[in-house]
Coordinates of C-alpha atoms in Angstrom, one line a residue:
Chain A
M18 CA -11.2 -23.5 -2.1
R19 CA -7.9 -24.0 -0.2
W20 CA -7.0 -23.2 3.8
D21 CA -4.0 -24.8 4.4
W22 CA -2.0 -22.1 5.1
I23 CA -3.3 -21.4 7.9
P24 CA -1.4 -23.4 10.5
T25 CA 1.7 -21.8 8.0
Y26 CA 1.0 -17.8 9.3
W27 CA -1.0 -17.8 12.1
P28 CA 1.3 -16.9 14.3
D29 CA 1.8 -13.5 11.4
F30 CA -2.0 -13.3 12.2
V31 CA -1.4 -13.2 15.1
D32 CA 1.3 -9.9 16.0
G33 CA -0.5 -8.7 12.8
L34 CA -4.2 -8.8 15.1
I35 CA -1.8 -7.0 18.0
I36 CA -1.5 -4.2 16.0
T37 CA -4.2 -3.6 14.9
L38 CA -5.9 -3.8 17.7
Q39 CA -3.5 -1.5 19.1
L40 CA -3.9 0.5 17.3
L41 CA -7.3 0.9 17.9
S42 CA -7.4 1.0 21.0
M43 CA -4.5 4.3 21.5
S44 CA -5.9 6.5 18.5
I45 CA -8.8 6.0 19.8
I46 CA -7.5 6.4 23.9
I47 CA -5.5 9.6 22.8
G48 CA -8.8 10.8 20.1
M49 CA -11.0 11.1 22.9
F50 CA -8.4 13.1 25.2
F51 CA -8.5 16.2 22.8
A52 CA -11.7 14.9 20.9
I53 CA -13.7 15.2 24.4
P54 CA -11.7 19.9 24.6
I55 CA -12.5 20.3 21.3
G56 CA -16.2 19.1 21.7
L57 CA -16.6 21.6 23.7
V58 CA -14.9 25.3 23.5
Q59 CA -17.6 24.8 20.2
V60 CA -19.9 25.1 22.7
T61 CA -18.6 27.6 26.0
G62 CA -16.1 29.1 23.9
P63 CA -14.2 31.6 23.6
R64 CA -15.3 32.0 21.4
W65 CA -11.0 32.2 19.2
L66 CA -10.3 28.9 20.9
G67 CA -14.0 27.2 19.1
R68 CA -13.3 28.8 15.7
I69 CA -9.5 27.4 16.1
A70 CA -11.8 23.8 16.9
Q71 CA -14.1 24.2 14.4
G72 CA -11.2 24.5 11.5
F73 CA -9.4 21.7 12.9
C74 CA -12.7 19.6 12.7
T75 CA -12.7 21.2 8.9
V76 CA -9.6 19.3 7.1
V77 CA -9.3 16.7 9.1
R78 CA -12.8 15.4 7.8
G79 CA -11.8 17.2 3.8
T80 CA -9.7 16.0 3.4
P81 CA -9.0 11.9 2.9
L82 CA -6.9 9.7 5.6
L83 CA -5.1 8.3 3.6
I84 CA -3.9 11.4 2.5
Q85 CA -2.8 12.6 5.4
L86 CA -1.1 9.3 6.9
W87 CA 1.3 10.0 3.5
L88 CA 1.7 13.8 4.6
L89 CA 2.8 12.4 7.8
Y90 CA 4.7 9.5 6.5
Y91 CA 6.3 9.9 3.7
G92 CA 6.3 14.8 3.6
L93 CA 7.6 14.4 7.0
G94 CA 10.2 11.1 5.8
S95 CA 11.4 14.0 2.6
L96 CA 12.3 16.5 4.9
F97 CA 15.2 14.7 7.3
P98 CA 17.8 14.5 4.5
S99 CA 17.8 18.6 5.2
M100 CA 17.9 17.6 9.4
P101 CA 21.3 15.4 10.3
W102 CA 20.5 16.4 13.6
I103 CA 17.5 14.6 13.9
R104 CA 19.2 11.1 13.2
E105 CA 21.6 11.4 16.3
S106 CA 18.0 12.9 18.1
W107 CA 16.9 10.7 20.7
M108 CA 12.9 11.0 18.2
W109 CA 15.0 9.2 16.0
P110 CA 14.3 5.6 17.2
Y111 CA 10.3 6.7 16.6
L112 CA 10.6 9.1 13.4
R113 CA 12.2 6.6 11.6
D114 CA 9.5 4.3 12.5
A115 CA 5.6 4.0 10.5
F116 CA 4.1 2.9 13.7
P117 CA 4.2 7.0 15.4
Y118 CA 3.3 7.7 12.1
A119 CA 0.1 5.4 11.9
L120 CA -0.8 5.5 15.6
L121 CA -0.8 9.9 15.0
A122 CA -3.0 10.2 12.2
F123 CA -5.3 7.9 13.5
S124 CA -5.5 9.8 16.6
I125 CA -5.7 12.9 14.5
S126 CA -8.7 11.7 12.4
V127 CA -10.5 10.4 15.5
A128 CA -9.4 14.1 17.3
G129 CA -11.7 15.1 14.2
Y130 CA -14.4 13.4 13.6
E131 CA -15.1 12.4 17.4
G132 CA -14.8 16.6 18.2
E133 CA -18.0 16.8 15.5
V134 CA -19.7 14.7 17.5
M135 CA -18.7 15.6 20.7
R136 CA -20.0 19.4 20.3
G137 CA -23.5 17.8 18.8
A138 CA -23.5 15.8 22.3
F139 CA -22.8 19.2 24.4
K140 CA -25.4 20.8 22.7
S141 CA -27.9 18.1 22.6
V142 CA -27.8 18.1 26.9
P143 CA -31.0 20.6 28.0
K144 CA -30.0 23.6 29.6
G145 CA -32.7 22.8 32.2
E146 CA -30.8 20.9 34.1
L147 CA -27.2 22.4 33.5
E148 CA -29.6 25.2 35.4
A149 CA -29.9 23.0 38.2
A150 CA -27.1 22.6 38.1
R151 CA -25.5 25.6 39.3
S152 CA -28.8 26.7 41.2
F153 CA -27.3 23.7 43.7
G154 CA -24.2 26.0 44.2
M155 CA -22.5 23.3 41.6
S156 CA -18.7 24.5 40.6
R157 CA -18.5 25.1 36.3
F158 CA -15.9 21.7 36.9
T159 CA -18.3 19.7 39.2
I160 CA -21.3 21.0 36.6
L161 CA -18.9 20.0 34.1
R162 CA -18.4 16.2 35.7
R163 CA -21.1 15.5 36.8
I164 CA -23.9 16.3 35.0
W165 CA -22.3 17.5 31.1
L166 CA -19.8 14.9 30.7
P167 CA -21.9 11.8 31.6
R168 CA -24.7 13.0 29.7
A169 CA -23.5 13.9 26.4
F170 CA -22.1 10.7 26.1
Q171 CA -25.1 9.3 27.1
N172 CA -26.6 10.6 24.2
V173 CA -23.9 9.4 21.9
L174 CA -22.6 6.8 22.9
P175 CA -24.4 4.4 19.7
T176 CA -22.8 7.0 17.5
L177 CA -19.2 6.3 18.8
A178 CA -19.9 2.8 18.8
G179 CA -20.4 2.9 14.9
E180 CA -17.8 5.7 15.0
F181 CA -14.8 3.8 16.1
V182 CA -16.2 0.4 14.0
L183 CA -15.3 3.4 11.0
T184 CA -12.0 3.7 12.9
L185 CA -11.4 0.0 12.5
K186 CA -12.5 -0.3 9.3
A187 CA -9.5 2.5 8.3
T188 CA -6.7 0.4 10.5
P189 CA -5.8 -1.4 6.7
L190 CA -4.6 2.4 5.3
A191 CA -0.8 1.4 7.6
A192 CA -0.3 -0.8 6.3
T193 CA 0.6 1.5 2.9
I194 CA 3.1 2.7 5.4
T195 CA 4.7 -0.3 6.4
V196 CA 3.1 -1.7 9.6
F197 CA 2.2 -5.2 9.6
D198 CA -1.3 -5.0 10.3
V199 CA -3.5 -7.7 10.1
Y200 CA -4.4 -6.7 6.3
G201 CA -0.6 -6.4 5.6
V202 CA -0.4 -10.1 7.3
G203 CA -3.4 -11.1 4.9
T204 CA -2.4 -8.8 1.7
M205 CA 1.9 -10.8 3.3
V206 CA -0.4 -14.5 2.2
R207 CA -2.1 -13.3 -0.7
Q208 CA 1.2 -12.5 -2.4
E209 CA 3.3 -15.5 -0.9
T210 CA 0.2 -18.3 -2.2
Y211 CA -1.0 -16.4 -4.7
R212 CA -3.9 -17.5 -3.4
I213 CA -7.1 -14.1 -3.5
Y214 CA -10.3 -15.6 -1.5
E215 CA -9.0 -17.6 0.9
P216 CA -6.8 -15.2 2.4
L217 CA -9.0 -12.0 2.1
L218 CA -12.0 -14.0 3.0
F219 CA -10.6 -14.6 6.3
I220 CA -9.0 -11.4 6.9
A221 CA -13.3 -9.8 6.5
G222 CA -14.1 -13.2 9.2
I223 CA -11.3 -11.5 12.0
Y224 CA -12.3 -7.9 11.2
I225 CA -16.3 -9.2 11.6
V226 CA -15.7 -9.9 14.4
L227 CA -13.9 -7.1 15.5
T228 CA -16.9 -5.2 14.6
G229 CA -19.2 -8.1 16.7
I230 CA -16.4 -6.8 19.6
I231 CA -16.9 -3.6 19.3
V232 CA -20.8 -3.1 19.4
L233 CA -21.5 -5.5 22.4
F234 CA -19.2 -4.5 24.2
F235 CA -20.9 -0.6 23.4
R236 CA -23.8 -2.5 23.5
W237 CA -23.1 -3.5 27.0
L238 CA -22.4 -0.4 27.9
E239 CA -25.5 1.9 27.6
N240 CA -27.0 -1.1 29.2
R241 CA -25.2 -0.1 31.9
V242 CA -25.8 3.5 32.8
P243 CA -29.6 3.9 33.4
R244 CA -32.0 6.2 30.8
A245 CA -32.6 9.4 31.5
V246 CA -36.2 9.7 31.8
Chain B
M2 CA -40.4 9.7 -39.3
Q3 CA -41.3 5.8 -38.8
H4 CA -38.6 5.9 -42.0
T5 CA -35.5 7.6 -39.9
L6 CA -36.1 5.3 -36.7
K7 CA -36.3 2.2 -39.4
S8 CA -32.7 3.6 -41.0
A9 CA -31.6 5.1 -37.6
L10 CA -31.6 1.0 -35.9
K11 CA -31.1 -0.7 -39.0
S12 CA -27.3 1.3 -39.3
T13 CA -27.4 0.7 -35.2
V14 CA -27.2 -2.8 -35.2
L15 CA -25.1 -2.8 -39.2
A16 CA -21.9 -1.3 -36.9
A17 CA -22.2 -3.4 -33.6
S18 CA -22.3 -6.6 -36.6
L19 CA -19.8 -4.6 -37.9
I20 CA -17.4 -4.2 -34.4
M21 CA -18.3 -8.1 -33.2
V22 CA -17.5 -9.6 -36.2
S23 CA -13.4 -7.3 -36.2
G24 CA -13.8 -8.3 -32.5
L25 CA -13.7 -11.8 -33.3
S26 CA -10.8 -11.6 -35.5
M27 CA -8.5 -9.2 -34.1
A28 CA -8.4 -10.8 -30.8
E29 CA -5.8 -8.1 -29.1
I30 CA -3.5 -9.1 -26.4
R31 CA -3.9 -7.3 -23.2
L32 CA 0.4 -6.5 -22.2
G33 CA 0.0 -6.6 -18.1
V34 CA 2.0 -3.5 -16.9
D35 CA 2.9 -2.4 -13.5
T36 CA 0.5 0.3 -12.9
A37 CA 4.2 1.7 -10.3
P38 CA 6.6 3.8 -12.0
Y39 CA 9.8 1.2 -13.1
P40 CA 12.3 3.9 -15.0
P41 CA 13.3 2.9 -17.4
F42 CA 11.8 0.3 -17.8
S43 CA 8.7 1.7 -18.2
Q44 CA 6.3 4.9 -16.8
V45 CA 4.1 7.1 -17.6
N46 CA 5.2 10.5 -19.0
A47 CA 3.9 13.8 -18.6
S48 CA 0.6 13.5 -20.9
G49 CA -0.1 10.2 -19.9
E50 CA 1.4 7.8 -22.5
L51 CA 3.6 4.8 -21.2
V52 CA 7.1 4.8 -21.9
G53 CA 10.7 2.9 -21.7
W54 CA 12.3 0.2 -23.0
E55 CA 9.6 -2.3 -21.8
I56 CA 6.7 -0.3 -24.1
E57 CA 9.3 -0.5 -26.9
I58 CA 10.3 -4.1 -26.4
G59 CA 6.6 -5.6 -26.3
N60 CA 5.4 -3.5 -29.0
A61 CA 7.7 -4.7 -31.6
L62 CA 7.4 -7.6 -30.3
C63 CA 3.6 -7.4 -31.4
E64 CA 4.8 -5.9 -34.0
V65 CA 6.4 -9.3 -35.3
M66 CA 4.2 -11.8 -34.0
K67 CA 1.3 -9.9 -36.2
E68 CA -0.6 -9.5 -32.7
E69 CA -2.6 -6.1 -31.9
C70 CA -1.4 -5.9 -27.8
V71 CA -3.2 -3.3 -25.5
W72 CA -1.1 -2.5 -21.8
T73 CA -3.2 -2.6 -18.9
P74 CA -1.6 -1.6 -16.2
I75 CA -2.7 -3.7 -13.0
A76 CA -0.8 -3.8 -9.1
W77 CA 2.1 -5.9 -9.0
D78 CA 1.2 -7.6 -5.8
G79 CA -2.1 -8.8 -8.0
I80 CA -1.0 -9.2 -11.7
I81 CA -0.2 -12.5 -11.6
P82 CA -3.7 -13.3 -9.9
A83 CA -4.8 -10.9 -13.2
L84 CA -3.1 -13.7 -15.3
V85 CA -3.9 -16.3 -14.2
A86 CA -8.1 -14.7 -14.2
K87 CA -7.4 -14.4 -17.5
K88 CA -7.8 -10.2 -17.3
I89 CA -4.8 -10.2 -19.4
D90 CA -2.7 -12.1 -21.4
A91 CA 1.0 -11.7 -20.6
I92 CA 3.1 -10.0 -17.7
V93 CA 5.7 -8.2 -20.2
G94 CA 6.9 -6.6 -16.8
S95 CA 10.6 -6.9 -15.5
M96 CA 9.3 -10.0 -13.9
S97 CA 11.4 -12.9 -13.1
I98 CA 11.5 -15.7 -14.9
T99 CA 11.7 -17.9 -10.9
E100 CA 10.7 -21.4 -9.5
E101 CA 8.5 -20.4 -7.5
R102 CA 6.3 -18.4 -10.4
M103 CA 6.8 -21.7 -12.4
K104 CA 4.6 -23.1 -10.4
T105 CA 1.3 -21.1 -11.1
I106 CA 2.0 -19.3 -14.6
S107 CA 4.6 -20.3 -17.3
F108 CA 7.5 -18.2 -19.1
S109 CA 8.4 -17.1 -22.5
D110 CA 12.2 -17.1 -23.1
K111 CA 14.4 -14.4 -21.5
Y112 CA 14.4 -10.9 -23.1
Y113 CA 17.3 -9.4 -19.9
N114 CA 19.5 -9.7 -17.3
T115 CA 20.3 -7.5 -15.1
P116 CA 21.6 -8.5 -11.3
A117 CA 20.4 -7.3 -8.6
A118 CA 22.4 -4.7 -6.0
L119 CA 22.3 -3.7 -2.8
V120 CA 22.3 0.0 -2.5
A121 CA 23.4 2.4 0.3
A122 CA 24.8 5.0 1.5
K123 CA 28.6 6.2 0.2
S124 CA 29.2 7.7 4.2
S125 CA 28.9 3.5 5.4
G126 CA 31.7 2.5 4.2
D127 CA 32.3 -1.4 4.6
M128 CA 29.0 -2.7 3.4
D129 CA 30.0 -5.6 0.7
G130 CA 27.0 -7.6 0.3
S131 CA 28.3 -10.0 2.5
P132 CA 25.7 -11.0 5.5
E133 CA 28.3 -9.7 7.6
S134 CA 28.5 -6.6 6.6
V135 CA 24.8 -5.4 6.7
K136 CA 24.6 -6.7 10.5
G137 CA 22.5 -4.5 12.5
K138 CA 21.0 -2.1 9.5
I139 CA 17.2 -2.0 8.6
I140 CA 16.9 -3.7 4.4
G141 CA 14.1 -2.6 2.9
V142 CA 12.4 -3.5 -0.6
Q143 CA 9.9 -4.3 -2.6
V144 CA 7.3 -6.8 -2.0
S145 CA 6.4 -9.9 -3.2
T146 CA 10.2 -9.5 -5.8
T147 CA 13.5 -11.7 -5.7
H148 CA 14.5 -8.3 -4.0
Q149 CA 12.5 -10.4 -1.1
N150 CA 13.6 -13.8 -1.3
Y151 CA 16.9 -13.0 -1.5
T152 CA 16.4 -10.6 0.8
E153 CA 14.8 -13.2 3.6
A154 CA 16.9 -15.7 2.5
T155 CA 20.7 -14.6 3.2
Y156 CA 20.3 -11.3 5.5
A157 CA 17.7 -12.3 7.5
E158 CA 19.5 -12.9 10.5
M159 CA 21.8 -10.7 10.4
A160 CA 20.2 -7.5 9.5
D161 CA 18.5 -5.2 12.4
S162 CA 15.1 -6.1 10.3
I163 CA 13.8 -6.1 6.5
K164 CA 10.9 -3.6 5.7
T165 CA 9.0 -4.5 3.1
Y166 CA 7.0 -2.1 0.9
Q167 CA 4.2 -2.3 -2.5
A168 CA 6.5 0.4 -4.6
F169 CA 10.2 0.8 -5.4
D170 CA 9.7 4.6 -4.7
E171 CA 9.0 3.9 -1.4
H172 CA 11.4 2.4 0.0
N173 CA 13.8 4.7 -2.0
Q174 CA 12.3 7.7 -0.5
D175 CA 12.7 5.9 3.0
L176 CA 16.5 5.1 2.2
V177 CA 16.8 8.9 1.3
S178 CA 14.9 9.9 4.5
G179 CA 17.1 7.7 6.7
R180 CA 14.8 5.5 8.2
I181 CA 15.9 2.3 6.2
D182 CA 19.9 2.0 5.8
A183 CA 20.0 0.4 2.4
V184 CA 17.9 -0.9 -0.1
V185 CA 18.0 -4.3 -2.2
G186 CA 16.9 -3.9 -5.9
D187 CA 17.4 -4.4 -9.6
S188 CA 21.2 -2.4 -10.4
L189 CA 19.8 -0.7 -13.8
A190 CA 16.1 0.2 -11.6
M191 CA 18.2 1.6 -9.4
A192 CA 20.3 4.1 -12.0
P193 CA 17.8 6.6 -12.5
F194 CA 18.1 6.5 -8.5
L195 CA 21.1 6.5 -7.7
E196 CA 21.8 10.3 -10.4
S197 CA 18.2 12.2 -9.6
A198 CA 19.7 14.6 -6.8
E199 CA 18.4 13.3 -3.4
G200 CA 20.1 9.7 -4.7
Q201 CA 23.3 11.5 -4.7
A202 CA 24.5 10.1 -1.4
F203 CA 23.5 6.7 -2.6
E204 CA 26.1 4.4 -4.1
I205 CA 25.2 1.1 -5.7
K206 CA 27.4 -0.8 -2.8
A207 CA 27.7 -5.2 -4.2
T208 CA 25.7 -6.8 -7.1
L209 CA 24.0 -9.3 -6.1
S210 CA 23.9 -12.6 -7.7
D211 CA 21.2 -16.3 -6.5
T212 CA 21.1 -18.1 -9.9
A213 CA 18.4 -20.3 -7.7
I214 CA 16.6 -17.4 -5.8
F215 CA 17.4 -15.0 -8.8
G216 CA 16.6 -16.3 -11.8
A217 CA 17.6 -16.8 -15.1
G218 CA 16.3 -12.9 -15.9
A219 CA 13.4 -11.5 -17.6
G220 CA 11.0 -13.3 -19.4
A221 CA 7.3 -12.5 -20.2
G222 CA 5.1 -14.4 -18.2
I223 CA 2.7 -16.3 -19.7
R224 CA -0.9 -19.2 -18.6
K225 CA 0.8 -22.7 -18.0
E226 CA -1.8 -23.9 -21.1
D227 CA -0.8 -20.5 -23.4
N228 CA 1.6 -22.9 -25.4
E229 CA 0.8 -21.1 -27.9
L230 CA 1.1 -17.7 -27.2
R231 CA 4.2 -18.9 -25.3
E232 CA 5.9 -20.1 -28.5
K233 CA 4.7 -17.0 -30.0
F234 CA 6.6 -14.8 -27.8
N235 CA 9.6 -17.4 -27.8
A236 CA 9.9 -16.9 -31.8
A237 CA 9.0 -13.2 -32.0
I238 CA 12.2 -12.5 -29.4
K239 CA 14.3 -14.5 -31.6
E240 CA 13.2 -11.9 -33.8
I241 CA 14.5 -9.1 -32.9
R242 CA 17.2 -9.9 -31.9
D243 CA 18.6 -11.5 -34.9
N244 CA 17.4 -8.1 -37.2
G245 CA 18.4 -5.5 -35.0
T246 CA 15.5 -4.3 -33.8
Y247 CA 16.3 -4.9 -30.2
A248 CA 19.8 -3.6 -29.9
E249 CA 18.5 0.0 -31.9
I250 CA 15.6 -0.3 -28.9
S251 CA 18.2 -0.6 -26.0
K252 CA 21.0 1.3 -27.8
K253 CA 18.4 4.7 -26.6
Y254 CA 17.9 3.5 -22.6
F255 CA 21.5 1.7 -21.9
N256 CA 25.3 1.3 -23.4
F257 CA 26.4 -1.4 -22.1
D258 CA 24.1 -5.3 -23.7
I259 CA 21.6 -6.0 -21.3
Y260 CA 20.3 -9.4 -22.8
G261 CA 23.0 -10.6 -20.3
E262 CA 24.9 -13.8 -21.2

């Protein structure tokens, strides 16, 4: 075992780690922002909107993330030559960079998987609690904000923790579209030093630590919310 | 019943031992080649067979060495580790002979040598291969290649950035989409792309040479301790050069001498 390459590549690993964390946190925030309404409309209706949400979840969960990522990055990229004006537009710096595609693909993925989780979560809140809230004269929005959403989240916090750990471990896919995350740096080390075990073990260790942080954070969060009796 | 079972068992044992014996006497050479297509050197055709100049040359070498060879496609970034780990016995995959790689493996004599090229859109006028001419440009290269080393050594300072790709066809796709302004790759490997419909708007801006980085050409990568195999390859390369097989195969693919000087 040789570890003398670590000091040389340390700055690259820090850069890669920042990219990984950005991709993970931003896609979770954007994804959850859409996952909540996607879950909700499937329970409350209107029916046609629920159907669309259901279809979205089915498509996202039914196709490999790698294919979604490549469809977005190389698929859209192949259309650019037929639209020369796009290179002059304000969007071009973003369309050119690989990170926005990774962020979009991961956000869609989080929205799809967690939309399904949230559907179950909203459904699992006992009807009696919502009826009680209504009889207190709460408006529909207040019920959602004060009762329904918090109770739904409370039920699925452990599930979400597991889902976000899975999202973390999917982030190396971004390296296939030139996003230089922590896995990408590990690959570079492998290619430049011809060492295999040590860089792989090293990045495996990084992912274990990150997973540990996510799990601990959610355990802390679970303990903070009062349990229903 | 007892009898048939016994004889069936007997013949199975016999067959198994035959396979073992033949396995011992004809140890095959496993030739490693990149899984990604690299036309016209190696690619998988519609019926799933490996074809190309390099495949034919490899087969010709095996023929004069009187060895059984099997092609083993391996992802490029793992091909040297696979050789070291004895998953393959030789790399016949357009691998340039370089000092850097010689630290880990050894090489046969070269079997071809083509220059690297800077490829960009025809409309991007003044690119001539000099570091100044790529100022503010984004350059794509395949990861873990001599082209990457050259690009980083020569263009890193002036270029906007260097993007590395896992496979050759991926940086060409991004060149077409306009995400990168130029690509540094093998001139010959770029030829089919430049002839394709998507490649029409692009051309070779300059050929690049730097023996220290690009090395002496492409040779068969062989484990350091396999001196016998390396000598066999060297003799075979010389033989197919002398007996005209090399020229015969090459003229099907190229209209110039790919062996180089």
